Tab-separated table of C-alpha atoms and ligand atoms in Angstrom:
chain	number	residue	atom	x	y	z
A	1040	MET	CA	-44.154	-52.081	-45.035
A	1041	THR	CA	-43.328	-48.388	-45.326
A	1042	SER	CA	-42.261	-48.118	-41.691
A	1043	ILE	CA	-39.667	-50.923	-42.083
A	1044	LYS	CA	-38.514	-49.302	-45.335
A	1045	MET	CA	-37.784	-46.112	-43.377
A	1046	GLN	CA	-35.737	-47.876	-40.681
A	1047	LYS	CA	-33.011	-48.824	-43.131
A	1048	GLN	CA	-30.148	-46.357	-42.858
A	1049	LEU	CA	-27.493	-47.563	-45.240
A	1050	PHE	CA	-29.475	-49.576	-47.768
A	1051	GLY	CA	-32.016	-47.862	-50.023
A	1052	THR	CA	-34.703	-49.418	-52.221
A	1053	ASN	CA	-32.133	-51.404	-54.203
A	1054	GLY	CA	-29.006	-51.815	-52.108
A	1055	VAL	CA	-26.326	-49.367	-50.980
A	1056	ARG	CA	-25.386	-46.563	-53.389
A	1057	GLY	CA	-23.092	-43.591	-53.203
A	1058	VAL	CA	-20.144	-41.768	-54.671
A	1059	THR	CA	-16.969	-43.843	-54.807
A	1060	GLY	CA	-14.327	-42.584	-52.409
A	1061	LYS	CA	-16.930	-40.700	-50.344
A	1062	GLU	CA	-19.781	-42.919	-49.211
A	1063	ILE	CA	-18.571	-46.040	-51.012
A	1064	THR	CA	-15.097	-47.205	-50.020
A	1065	PRO	CA	-13.220	-50.517	-49.976
A	1066	ASP	CA	-13.371	-50.292	-46.175
A	1067	LEU	CA	-17.192	-50.198	-46.254
A	1068	MET	CA	-17.318	-53.049	-48.785
A	1069	ASN	CA	-15.002	-55.132	-46.630
A	1070	THR	CA	-17.272	-54.528	-43.626
A	1071	ILE	CA	-20.351	-55.448	-45.684
A	1072	GLY	CA	-18.525	-58.607	-46.799
A	1073	GLN	CA	-17.753	-59.567	-43.203
A	1074	ALA	CA	-21.303	-58.797	-42.066
A	1075	LEU	CA	-22.843	-60.808	-44.901
A	1076	GLY	CA	-20.344	-63.617	-44.340
A	1077	SER	CA	-21.343	-63.858	-40.706
A	1078	MET	CA	-25.052	-64.035	-41.635
A	1079	ARG	CA	-24.854	-66.391	-44.618
A	1080	LYS	CA	-22.669	-69.470	-44.897
A	1081	GLY	CA	-21.636	-71.603	-47.844
A	1082	GLN	CA	-20.908	-70.470	-51.401
A	1083	ILE	CA	-21.488	-66.794	-52.126
A	1084	ALA	CA	-21.446	-65.679	-55.780
A	1085	ILE	CA	-20.175	-62.197	-56.535
A	1086	GLY	CA	-20.133	-60.071	-59.652
A	1087	ARG	CA	-19.898	-56.495	-60.815
A	1088	ASP	CA	-20.868	-54.036	-63.502
A	1089	THR	CA	-18.271	-52.210	-65.591
A	1090	ARG	CA	-17.578	-49.225	-63.299
A	1091	THR	CA	-13.910	-48.322	-62.891
A	1092	SER	CA	-14.185	-48.652	-59.095
A	1093	GLY	CA	-15.646	-52.149	-59.400
A	1094	GLU	CA	-12.419	-54.078	-59.257
A	1095	SER	CA	-11.212	-52.616	-55.942
A	1096	LEU	CA	-14.666	-52.839	-54.352
A	1097	ILE	CA	-15.245	-56.452	-55.368
A	1098	THR	CA	-11.805	-57.372	-54.024
A	1099	ALA	CA	-12.724	-55.755	-50.696
A	1100	ILE	CA	-16.101	-57.497	-50.323
A	1101	LYS	CA	-14.497	-60.770	-51.369
A	1102	ALA	CA	-11.877	-60.412	-48.584
A	1103	GLY	CA	-14.620	-59.858	-46.016
A	1104	LEU	CA	-16.583	-62.914	-47.142
A	1105	LEU	CA	-13.515	-65.166	-47.260
A	1106	ALA	CA	-12.408	-64.014	-43.815
A	1107	MET	CA	-15.785	-65.085	-42.402
A	1108	GLY	CA	-15.411	-68.563	-43.856
A	1109	CYS	CA	-17.593	-68.237	-46.960
A	1110	ASP	CA	-16.416	-69.700	-50.244
A	1111	VAL	CA	-16.548	-67.066	-52.971
A	1112	ILE	CA	-17.448	-67.721	-56.605
A	1113	ASP	CA	-16.347	-64.687	-58.612
A	1114	CYS	CA	-18.549	-64.517	-61.722
A	1115	GLY	CA	-16.780	-61.404	-63.042
A	1116	ILE	CA	-18.626	-58.748	-65.036
A	1117	LEU	CA	-22.265	-59.669	-65.605
A	1118	PRO	CA	-25.781	-58.167	-65.389
A	1119	THR	CA	-27.474	-58.177	-61.982
A	1120	PRO	CA	-30.230	-60.553	-63.217
A	1121	ALA	CA	-27.553	-62.947	-64.499
A	1122	LEU	CA	-25.985	-63.130	-61.036
A	1123	GLN	CA	-29.443	-63.479	-59.484
A	1124	TYR	CA	-30.213	-66.375	-61.814
A	1125	LEU	CA	-26.918	-68.115	-60.994
A	1126	VAL	CA	-27.443	-67.676	-57.242
A	1127	LYS	CA	-30.955	-69.120	-57.523
A	1128	GLU	CA	-29.653	-72.116	-59.465
A	1129	HIS	CA	-26.412	-72.885	-57.647
A	1130	PHE	CA	-25.349	-70.797	-54.655
A	1131	ASP	CA	-26.170	-69.810	-51.076
A	1132	GLY	CA	-26.240	-66.064	-51.638
A	1133	GLY	CA	-24.730	-63.291	-53.680
A	1134	ALA	CA	-23.420	-59.748	-53.783
A	1135	MET	CA	-23.467	-57.572	-56.886
A	1136	ILE	CA	-21.196	-54.530	-57.037
A	1137	THR	CA	-23.191	-51.995	-59.036
A	1138	ALA	CA	-24.759	-48.555	-58.943
A	1139	SER	CA	-27.337	-49.521	-61.581
A	1140	HIS	CA	-28.407	-46.378	-63.500
A	1141	ASN	CA	-26.365	-43.864	-61.443
A	1142	PRO	CA	-23.543	-41.842	-63.059
A	1143	PRO	CA	-20.011	-43.328	-63.437
A	1144	GLU	CA	-18.639	-41.925	-60.165
A	1145	TYR	CA	-21.206	-43.912	-58.164
A	1146	ASN	CA	-21.034	-47.490	-57.032
A	1147	GLY	CA	-22.710	-49.727	-54.485
A	1148	VAL	CA	-23.861	-53.239	-53.741
A	1149	LYS	CA	-27.040	-55.285	-54.034
A	1150	ILE	CA	-27.296	-58.322	-51.736
A	1151	ILE	CA	-28.905	-61.438	-53.213
A	1152	GLU	CA	-30.712	-64.132	-51.256
A	1153	PRO	CA	-30.387	-67.868	-52.058
A	1154	ASP	CA	-33.666	-67.739	-54.046
A	1155	GLY	CA	-32.219	-65.029	-56.324
A	1156	THR	CA	-34.290	-62.158	-54.931
A	1157	GLU	CA	-32.766	-59.015	-53.487
A	1158	MET	CA	-32.508	-59.064	-49.699
A	1159	GLY	CA	-35.758	-57.927	-48.044
A	1160	ASP	CA	-36.154	-55.243	-45.382
A	1161	GLU	CA	-36.034	-57.385	-42.248
A	1162	GLU	CA	-32.831	-59.200	-43.194
A	1163	THR	CA	-31.312	-55.946	-44.464
A	1164	ILE	CA	-31.884	-54.309	-41.076
A	1165	LYS	CA	-30.112	-57.276	-39.414
A	1166	LEU	CA	-27.244	-56.869	-41.881
A	1167	GLU	CA	-27.039	-53.124	-41.201
A	1168	THR	CA	-26.947	-53.724	-37.446
A	1169	LEU	CA	-23.928	-55.993	-37.947
A	1170	ILE	CA	-22.274	-53.472	-40.283
A	1171	PHE	CA	-22.680	-50.633	-37.780
A	1172	SER	CA	-21.538	-52.742	-34.806
A	1173	ARG	CA	-18.540	-54.105	-36.724
A	1174	SER	CA	-18.483	-57.017	-34.311
A	1175	PHE	CA	-17.936	-60.216	-36.224
A	1176	PRO	CA	-17.223	-63.659	-34.846
A	1177	SER	CA	-13.628	-64.701	-35.451
A	1178	VAL	CA	-13.098	-67.633	-37.789
A	1179	ASN	CA	-10.389	-70.218	-37.236
A	1180	TRP	CA	-7.553	-70.449	-39.723
A	1181	GLU	CA	-8.728	-73.822	-40.998
A	1182	GLU	CA	-12.210	-72.409	-41.748
A	1183	ALA	CA	-11.128	-69.527	-44.017
A	1184	GLY	CA	-13.029	-69.513	-47.314
A	1185	GLN	CA	-11.727	-70.365	-50.758
A	1186	GLU	CA	-12.149	-68.483	-53.989
A	1187	ALA	CA	-13.015	-69.722	-57.466
A	1188	ASN	CA	-13.365	-67.751	-60.691
A	1189	ALA	CA	-16.355	-68.610	-62.845
A	1190	PRO	CA	-16.676	-66.092	-65.698
A	1191	HIS	CA	-18.111	-68.834	-67.958
A	1192	LEU	CA	-21.312	-69.133	-65.887
A	1193	ILE	CA	-22.767	-66.064	-67.629
A	1194	GLN	CA	-23.467	-68.328	-70.624
A	1195	GLU	CA	-25.870	-70.345	-68.530
A	1196	TYR	CA	-27.986	-67.226	-67.970
A	1197	CYS	CA	-28.049	-66.495	-71.729
A	1198	SER	CA	-29.065	-70.073	-72.582
A	1199	SER	CA	-31.738	-70.106	-69.892
A	1200	ILE	CA	-33.432	-67.155	-71.628
A	1201	SER	CA	-33.035	-68.270	-75.225
A	1202	GLY	CA	-34.368	-71.684	-74.156
A	1203	TYR	CA	-37.719	-70.034	-73.410
A	1204	PHE	CA	-38.153	-68.968	-77.023
A	1205	PRO	CA	-37.655	-71.996	-79.273
A	1206	GLY	CA	-38.118	-71.988	-83.048
A	1207	ASN	CA	-35.944	-69.006	-84.004
A	1208	PRO	CA	-38.577	-66.270	-83.421
A	1209	GLY	CA	-36.042	-63.629	-84.452
A	1210	LYS	CA	-35.387	-65.137	-87.892
A	1211	GLY	CA	-35.328	-62.383	-90.500
A	1212	MET	CA	-35.481	-59.671	-87.809
A	1213	THR	CA	-32.739	-57.083	-87.419
A	1214	VAL	CA	-32.477	-55.527	-83.958
A	1215	VAL	CA	-30.101	-53.017	-82.396
A	1216	ALA	CA	-28.818	-53.541	-78.850
A	1217	ASP	CA	-27.418	-50.674	-76.766
A	1218	PRO	CA	-25.919	-52.158	-73.580
A	1219	GLY	CA	-24.502	-48.720	-72.727
A	1220	SER	CA	-20.958	-50.130	-72.261
A	1221	GLY	CA	-22.342	-52.095	-69.306
A	1222	PRO	CA	-22.388	-55.841	-68.565
A	1223	ALA	CA	-25.212	-56.545	-71.044
A	1224	CYS	CA	-22.492	-56.263	-73.749
A	1225	LEU	CA	-21.806	-59.881	-72.738
A	1226	THR	CA	-25.431	-61.085	-72.736
A	1227	THR	CA	-28.101	-59.248	-74.755
A	1228	PRO	CA	-26.421	-59.572	-78.194
A	1229	THR	CA	-25.789	-63.272	-77.417
A	1230	ILE	CA	-29.410	-63.864	-76.368
A	1231	LEU	CA	-30.880	-62.046	-79.381
A	1232	THR	CA	-28.530	-63.857	-81.770
A	1233	ALA	CA	-29.583	-67.192	-80.258
A	1234	LEU	CA	-33.193	-66.221	-81.010
A	1235	GLY	CA	-32.254	-65.926	-84.679
A	1236	CYS	CA	-32.026	-62.106	-84.896
A	1237	THR	CA	-29.394	-60.224	-86.842
A	1238	VAL	CA	-27.938	-58.046	-84.082
A	1239	LEU	CA	-26.206	-54.687	-84.431
A	1240	THR	CA	-24.750	-53.092	-81.323
A	1241	ILE	CA	-23.992	-49.578	-80.202
A	1242	ASN	CA	-22.014	-48.846	-76.992
A	1243	GLY	CA	-21.260	-52.551	-77.159
A	1244	LYS	CA	-17.771	-52.562	-75.622
A	1245	LEU	CA	-17.334	-52.915	-71.835
A	1246	ASP	CA	-16.190	-49.515	-70.543
A	1247	GLY	CA	-16.618	-48.103	-67.033
A	1248	THR	CA	-16.107	-44.548	-68.247
A	1249	PHE	CA	-19.340	-44.872	-70.273
A	1250	PRO	CA	-18.014	-42.936	-73.284
A	1251	GLY	CA	-21.189	-43.218	-75.391
A	1252	ARG	CA	-23.924	-42.433	-72.906
A	1253	LEU	CA	-24.666	-42.435	-69.182
A	1254	PRO	CA	-25.881	-45.647	-67.497
A	1255	GLU	CA	-29.432	-44.241	-67.252
A	1256	PRO	CA	-31.053	-44.968	-70.630
A	1257	SER	CA	-32.599	-41.518	-71.104
A	1258	ILE	CA	-34.310	-40.363	-74.297
A	1259	GLU	CA	-31.398	-37.974	-75.038
A	1260	GLY	CA	-28.805	-40.695	-74.493
A	1261	LEU	CA	-30.623	-43.013	-76.892
A	1262	ILE	CA	-30.578	-40.696	-79.920
A	1263	PRO	CA	-27.675	-42.619	-81.559
A	1264	LEU	CA	-29.603	-45.858	-80.963
A	1265	SER	CA	-32.699	-44.375	-82.656
A	1266	GLU	CA	-30.601	-43.234	-85.604
A	1267	LEU	CA	-29.042	-46.670	-86.039
A	1268	VAL	CA	-32.467	-48.348	-85.831
A	1269	LEU	CA	-33.737	-46.068	-88.573
A	1270	SER	CA	-30.706	-46.342	-90.855
A	1271	SER	CA	-30.508	-50.137	-90.515
A	1272	GLY	CA	-34.241	-50.775	-90.903
A	1273	ALA	CA	-34.254	-52.660	-87.594
A	1274	ALA	CA	-37.470	-53.893	-85.985
A	1275	PHE	CA	-36.563	-52.187	-82.702
A	1276	GLY	CA	-33.723	-50.976	-80.542
A	1277	VAL	CA	-33.226	-52.077	-76.948
A	1278	ALA	CA	-31.139	-50.298	-74.321
A	1279	HIS	CA	-30.229	-51.202	-70.765
A	1280	ASP	CA	-29.337	-49.370	-67.591
A	1281	GLY	CA	-25.903	-49.871	-65.968
A	1282	ASP	CA	-26.633	-53.345	-64.585
A	1283	ALA	CA	-29.186	-54.490	-67.182
A	1284	ASP	CA	-32.051	-55.299	-64.873
A	1285	ARG	CA	-34.032	-52.816	-66.934
A	1286	ALA	CA	-34.673	-52.632	-70.675
A	1287	VAL	CA	-36.204	-49.793	-72.680
A	1288	PHE	CA	-37.082	-49.713	-76.364
A	1289	VAL	CA	-37.240	-47.535	-79.437
A	1290	ASP	CA	-39.658	-48.614	-82.162
A	1291	GLU	CA	-38.819	-49.132	-85.862
A	1292	THR	CA	-39.369	-45.402	-86.519
A	1293	GLY	CA	-36.735	-44.545	-83.901
A	1294	LYS	CA	-39.319	-43.303	-81.385
A	1295	PHE	CA	-38.776	-43.978	-77.672
A	1296	VAL	CA	-41.415	-46.287	-76.206
A	1297	GLU	CA	-42.682	-44.976	-72.856
A	1298	GLU	CA	-41.883	-47.510	-70.111
A	1299	ASP	CA	-45.513	-47.802	-68.988
A	1300	GLN	CA	-46.532	-48.543	-72.607
A	1301	GLN	CA	-43.809	-51.180	-72.843
A	1302	PHE	CA	-45.034	-52.735	-69.574
A	1303	ALA	CA	-48.638	-52.639	-70.839
A	1304	LEU	CA	-47.733	-54.219	-74.191
A	1305	ILE	CA	-45.865	-57.120	-72.594
A	1306	ALA	CA	-48.545	-57.540	-69.890
A	1307	GLN	CA	-51.237	-57.707	-72.582
A	1308	TYR	CA	-49.285	-60.345	-74.502
A	1309	ILE	CA	-48.693	-62.480	-71.406
A	1310	CYS	CA	-52.281	-62.176	-70.098
A	1311	ARG	CA	-53.709	-63.141	-73.492
A	1312	LYS	CA	-51.867	-66.442	-73.228
A	1313	ASN	CA	-52.342	-66.992	-69.524
A	1314	LYS	CA	-54.899	-65.113	-67.398
A	1315	GLY	CA	-53.774	-64.347	-63.877
A	1316	ILE	CA	-52.369	-61.704	-61.582
A	1317	VAL	CA	-49.952	-58.919	-62.533
A	1318	VAL	CA	-48.087	-57.309	-59.608
A	1319	THR	CA	-46.766	-53.755	-59.707
A	1320	PRO	CA	-46.183	-50.741	-57.420
A	1321	VAL	CA	-48.915	-48.134	-56.915
A	1322	SER	CA	-46.808	-45.699	-58.954
A	1323	THR	CA	-47.199	-47.615	-62.246
A	1324	GLY	CA	-49.349	-45.993	-64.929
A	1325	GLN	CA	-53.051	-46.783	-65.210
A	1326	ILE	CA	-52.478	-48.058	-68.748
A	1327	VAL	CA	-51.149	-51.325	-67.275
A	1328	GLU	CA	-54.256	-51.965	-65.162
A	1329	MET	CA	-56.453	-51.071	-68.150
A	1330	VAL	CA	-54.926	-53.635	-70.493
A	1331	VAL	CA	-54.627	-56.303	-67.804
A	1332	THR	CA	-58.284	-56.058	-66.726
A	1333	ALA	CA	-59.384	-55.907	-70.382
A	1334	GLU	CA	-57.750	-59.334	-70.790
A	1335	GLY	CA	-59.688	-60.734	-67.844
A	1336	SER	CA	-56.670	-60.648	-65.532
A	1337	SER	CA	-56.180	-58.616	-62.368
A	1338	ILE	CA	-53.669	-56.263	-60.752
A	1339	VAL	CA	-52.190	-56.351	-57.255
A	1340	TYR	CA	-50.462	-53.151	-56.101
A	1341	THR	CA	-47.441	-52.960	-53.791
A	1342	SER	CA	-45.168	-50.328	-52.248
A	1343	VAL	CA	-42.681	-48.685	-54.585
A	1344	GLY	CA	-39.563	-50.857	-55.033
A	1345	SER	CA	-38.879	-53.994	-57.042
A	1346	ILE	CA	-38.225	-56.127	-53.952
A	1347	TYR	CA	-41.821	-55.527	-52.801
A	1348	VAL	CA	-43.083	-56.573	-56.219
A	1349	ALA	CA	-40.889	-59.696	-56.283
A	1350	ARG	CA	-41.777	-60.739	-52.737
A	1351	THR	CA	-45.503	-60.149	-53.272
A	1352	MET	CA	-45.363	-62.265	-56.432
A	1353	ARG	CA	-43.702	-65.064	-54.493
A	1354	SER	CA	-46.144	-64.961	-51.606
A	1355	LEU	CA	-49.210	-64.898	-53.886
A	1356	LEU	CA	-47.833	-67.890	-55.777
A	1357	GLY	CA	-47.228	-69.575	-52.428
A	1358	ASN	CA	-50.946	-69.092	-51.699
A	1359	GLY	CA	-51.825	-70.909	-54.892
A	1360	GLU	CA	-52.578	-67.798	-56.990
A	1361	ASN	CA	-51.639	-67.697	-60.681
A	1362	VAL	CA	-49.134	-64.836	-60.862
A	1363	VAL	CA	-48.177	-64.333	-64.495
A	1364	PHE	CA	-46.140	-61.131	-64.580
A	1365	GLY	CA	-44.864	-58.191	-62.561
A	1366	GLY	CA	-42.631	-55.169	-62.672
A	1367	GLU	CA	-42.140	-51.461	-62.350
A	1368	GLY	CA	-43.013	-48.684	-64.779
A	1369	ASN	CA	-39.323	-47.977	-65.427
A	1370	GLY	CA	-38.526	-50.883	-67.736
A	1371	GLY	CA	-37.794	-53.277	-64.862
A	1372	LEU	CA	-39.978	-56.299	-65.599
A	1373	ILE	CA	-40.253	-59.616	-63.744
A	1374	PHE	CA	-41.072	-62.887	-65.502
A	1375	PRO	CA	-41.969	-65.374	-62.752
A	1376	ASN	CA	-41.496	-68.449	-64.940
A	1377	HIS	CA	-37.823	-67.544	-65.181
A	1378	GLN	CA	-36.952	-65.778	-61.932
A	1379	PHE	CA	-38.237	-63.273	-59.344
A	1380	CYS	CA	-36.232	-60.230	-60.290
A	1381	ARG	CA	-36.222	-57.525	-62.930
A	1382	ASP	CA	-34.543	-58.869	-66.016
A	1383	GLY	CA	-33.459	-56.710	-68.952
A	1384	GLY	CA	-32.226	-59.626	-71.086
A	1385	MET	CA	-35.503	-61.512	-70.706
A	1386	THR	CA	-37.441	-58.328	-71.537
A	1387	ALA	CA	-35.448	-57.870	-74.783
A	1388	ALA	CA	-36.106	-61.500	-75.755
A	1389	MET	CA	-39.812	-61.124	-74.988
A	1390	MET	CA	-40.061	-58.223	-77.432
A	1391	VAL	CA	-38.707	-60.444	-80.230
A	1392	SER	CA	-41.317	-63.042	-79.351
A	1393	ILE	CA	-44.150	-60.464	-79.365
A	1394	LEU	CA	-43.211	-59.013	-82.764
A	1395	SER	CA	-42.711	-62.452	-84.261
A	1396	SER	CA	-45.993	-63.915	-83.025
A	1397	THR	CA	-48.177	-60.864	-83.782
A	1398	GLY	CA	-46.497	-60.110	-87.115
A	1399	LYS	CA	-46.993	-56.403	-86.374
A	1400	LYS	CA	-44.603	-53.502	-86.142
A	1401	LEU	CA	-43.768	-52.208	-82.665
A	1402	SER	CA	-45.161	-48.722	-83.420
A	1403	GLU	CA	-48.452	-50.323	-84.532
A	1404	LEU	CA	-48.732	-52.360	-81.324
A	1405	ILE	CA	-48.024	-49.278	-79.199
A	1406	SER	CA	-50.589	-47.165	-81.075
A	1407	GLN	CA	-53.297	-49.715	-80.231
A	1408	LEU	CA	-52.815	-49.256	-76.481
A	1409	PRO	CA	-55.049	-46.922	-74.429
A	1410	LYS	CA	-53.883	-43.293	-74.286
A	1411	ARG	CA	-53.098	-41.753	-70.908
A	1412	TYR	CA	-51.733	-38.441	-69.720
A	1413	VAL	CA	-49.031	-38.794	-67.036
A	1414	LEU	CA	-47.349	-35.945	-65.178
A	1415	LYS	CA	-44.555	-36.322	-62.615
A	1416	ASP	CA	-43.488	-33.573	-60.225
A	1417	LYS	CA	-41.555	-33.164	-56.969
A	1418	ILE	CA	-41.722	-30.530	-54.263
A	1419	ARG	CA	-38.805	-29.871	-51.934
A	1420	THR	CA	-39.929	-29.660	-48.287
A	1421	PRO	CA	-38.621	-30.822	-44.898
A	1422	LYS	CA	-42.219	-31.198	-43.635
A	1423	GLY	CA	-43.172	-34.210	-45.747
A	1424	LYS	CA	-44.638	-36.247	-42.904
A	1425	GLU	CA	-46.883	-33.447	-41.578
A	1426	ILE	CA	-48.072	-32.581	-45.078
A	1427	MET	CA	-48.963	-36.225	-45.772
A	1428	GLU	CA	-51.005	-36.452	-42.564
A	1429	ALA	CA	-52.890	-33.244	-43.406
A	1430	ILE	CA	-53.637	-34.382	-46.969
A	1431	LYS	CA	-54.733	-37.832	-45.811
A	1432	SER	CA	-57.314	-36.353	-43.469
A	1433	GLU	CA	-58.452	-33.735	-46.001
A	1434	TYR	CA	-59.139	-36.422	-48.640
A	1435	SER	CA	-60.479	-39.086	-46.292
A	1436	GLN	CA	-63.916	-38.900	-47.932
A	1437	GLU	CA	-62.560	-39.819	-51.364
A	1438	LYS	CA	-61.534	-43.236	-52.674
A	1439	THR	CA	-57.882	-43.704	-51.723
A	1440	ASP	CA	-55.114	-46.317	-51.658
A	1441	GLN	CA	-52.509	-45.988	-48.911
A	1442	THR	CA	-50.231	-48.873	-49.896
A	1443	ASP	CA	-47.384	-46.378	-50.264
A	1444	GLY	CA	-48.097	-42.681	-49.683
A	1445	LEU	CA	-51.580	-41.551	-50.682
A	1446	LYS	CA	-53.251	-42.345	-53.997
A	1447	ILE	CA	-56.483	-40.422	-54.524
A	1448	ILE	CA	-58.547	-42.265	-57.090
A	1449	ARG	CA	-61.257	-40.478	-59.099
A	1450	GLU	CA	-63.396	-41.652	-62.000
A	1451	SER	CA	-60.839	-41.467	-64.811
A	1452	SER	CA	-57.766	-40.106	-63.065
A	1453	TRP	CA	-55.623	-40.560	-59.968
A	1454	ILE	CA	-52.851	-38.769	-58.154
A	1455	LEU	CA	-50.140	-40.379	-56.018
A	1456	VAL	CA	-48.382	-38.311	-53.340
A	1457	ARG	CA	-45.372	-39.876	-51.577
A	1458	VAL	CA	-42.579	-38.710	-49.311
A	1459	SER	CA	-39.169	-39.772	-50.625
A	1460	GLY	CA	-37.250	-42.144	-48.360
A	1461	THR	CA	-33.881	-40.676	-49.313
A	1462	GLU	CA	-34.409	-36.934	-49.936
A	1463	PRO	CA	-36.541	-34.154	-48.334
A	1464	ILE	CA	-39.011	-34.139	-51.197
A	1465	ILE	CA	-42.599	-35.082	-51.929
A	1466	ARG	CA	-43.129	-36.913	-55.202
A	1467	ILE	CA	-46.330	-36.510	-57.191
A	1468	ILE	CA	-47.589	-38.637	-60.075
A	1469	VAL	CA	-50.796	-37.759	-61.914
A	1470	ASP	CA	-52.419	-40.199	-64.335
A	1471	ALA	CA	-55.499	-39.079	-66.256
A	1472	ASP	CA	-57.416	-39.803	-69.437
A	1473	ASP	CA	-57.047	-36.174	-70.506
A	1474	PRO	CA	-54.325	-33.512	-69.999
A	1475	LYS	CA	-56.689	-30.794	-68.727
A	1476	LYS	CA	-58.106	-33.058	-66.059
A	1477	GLY	CA	-54.614	-34.180	-65.061
A	1478	GLN	CA	-53.275	-30.629	-64.805
A	1479	ALA	CA	-56.263	-29.469	-62.734
A	1480	PHE	CA	-55.809	-32.397	-60.316
A	1481	HIS	CA	-52.088	-31.628	-60.071
A	1482	ASN	CA	-52.731	-27.928	-59.348
A	1483	GLU	CA	-55.298	-28.788	-56.686
A	1484	ILE	CA	-52.875	-31.051	-54.769
A	1485	LYS	CA	-49.888	-28.782	-55.247
A	1486	GLN	CA	-51.847	-25.902	-53.685
A	1487	LYS	CA	-52.667	-28.063	-50.653
A	1488	ILE	CA	-49.030	-29.104	-50.247
A	1489	LEU	CA	-47.884	-25.478	-50.394
A	1490	ILE	CA	-50.537	-24.428	-47.827
A	1491	TYR	CA	-49.630	-27.217	-45.362
A	1492	GLY	CA	-45.901	-26.840	-45.982
B	806	LIG	MG1	-30.598	-51.340	-62.604
């Protein structure tokens, strides 16, 4: 899996990203549109986040698709999972103009397959080959595609989520939504209101300059959200990244909930109702495996990247396994009963359901989870590959997992060492039951990396 991942030149883990006007231009988007239009026929749904460059880029990709004979359904501004849901339900493919959590000057595109998942590695490499060759079959004048605008379809996504939570679980609950001026302004408040919540919003107006906070929902950027949660007596606050496939939370005391804790809490809730398999990358915190196995369920690990999680979930289900949940430890969670992609709106709704059915406060639920010590580090080096080989052979006697990079697993701690696919760096994650143990493990591996580098 990793070797295919490395062969991609233009597309990263989640689509193409870059700075607008430098790497990302209308010319590139038009070429991507033509390439996609020559690979996929029929009705292609497109949408975008709120970035200021979105309008020109979506126009360019649209032109490419139409020129290749595809019909284009322009869904306007909407979250990535909303477009994925609509493609799965109605269309033959999709393209989402977004740079997700990147700063405002970035933009990019995520390609969506007819089943609503992001395009996998093999098809992406075919698409890249077409993009680089720029050789597209010509389409006759009578076969040119037609365009339709469908901004109303976003409501279908909202109803599909609220339909999962009947009985007004949010009745009497005040919540604060922070869509970060992104497309979730049009969805999360609607979904939470439909669940019966009283919803306050912050950064709730669509704005591609992101005046309130950056698209990455960082702890610093969420201080105003925390303050509003506290002053309003809300049950929680929820914030999204720039395309709302991720959701993060602050509890009723205004404290940021670590993403691995959030994942663990929701996994515990789901596994208590329905035992099965939870799928996640090897980089996700041990806390998730601990709660899942304590509930009699099991974990399957994948390479780092949500498409690997989504595709593994699908293939396990195809083999008759009961896959109940999946996701990444960054607030990107996948609910297979709804769709096979990370879904920030669904995650927000799930939190309402958890608080309503347990009758407990969010801080209380978090405090009942196992405690872990997690440390993340990165080391800049051009010799990543050589270092990885040396470390793999040095630790060959220990218990390891080589799904993606090298995970050295000891009794109550592990360390994951991976070479970045996009930058000359080695990433390290340590997860231990105690800080001293974690720091010692980190120092040990860092020394080795410095010696081999
Ligand atoms: Mg995102």
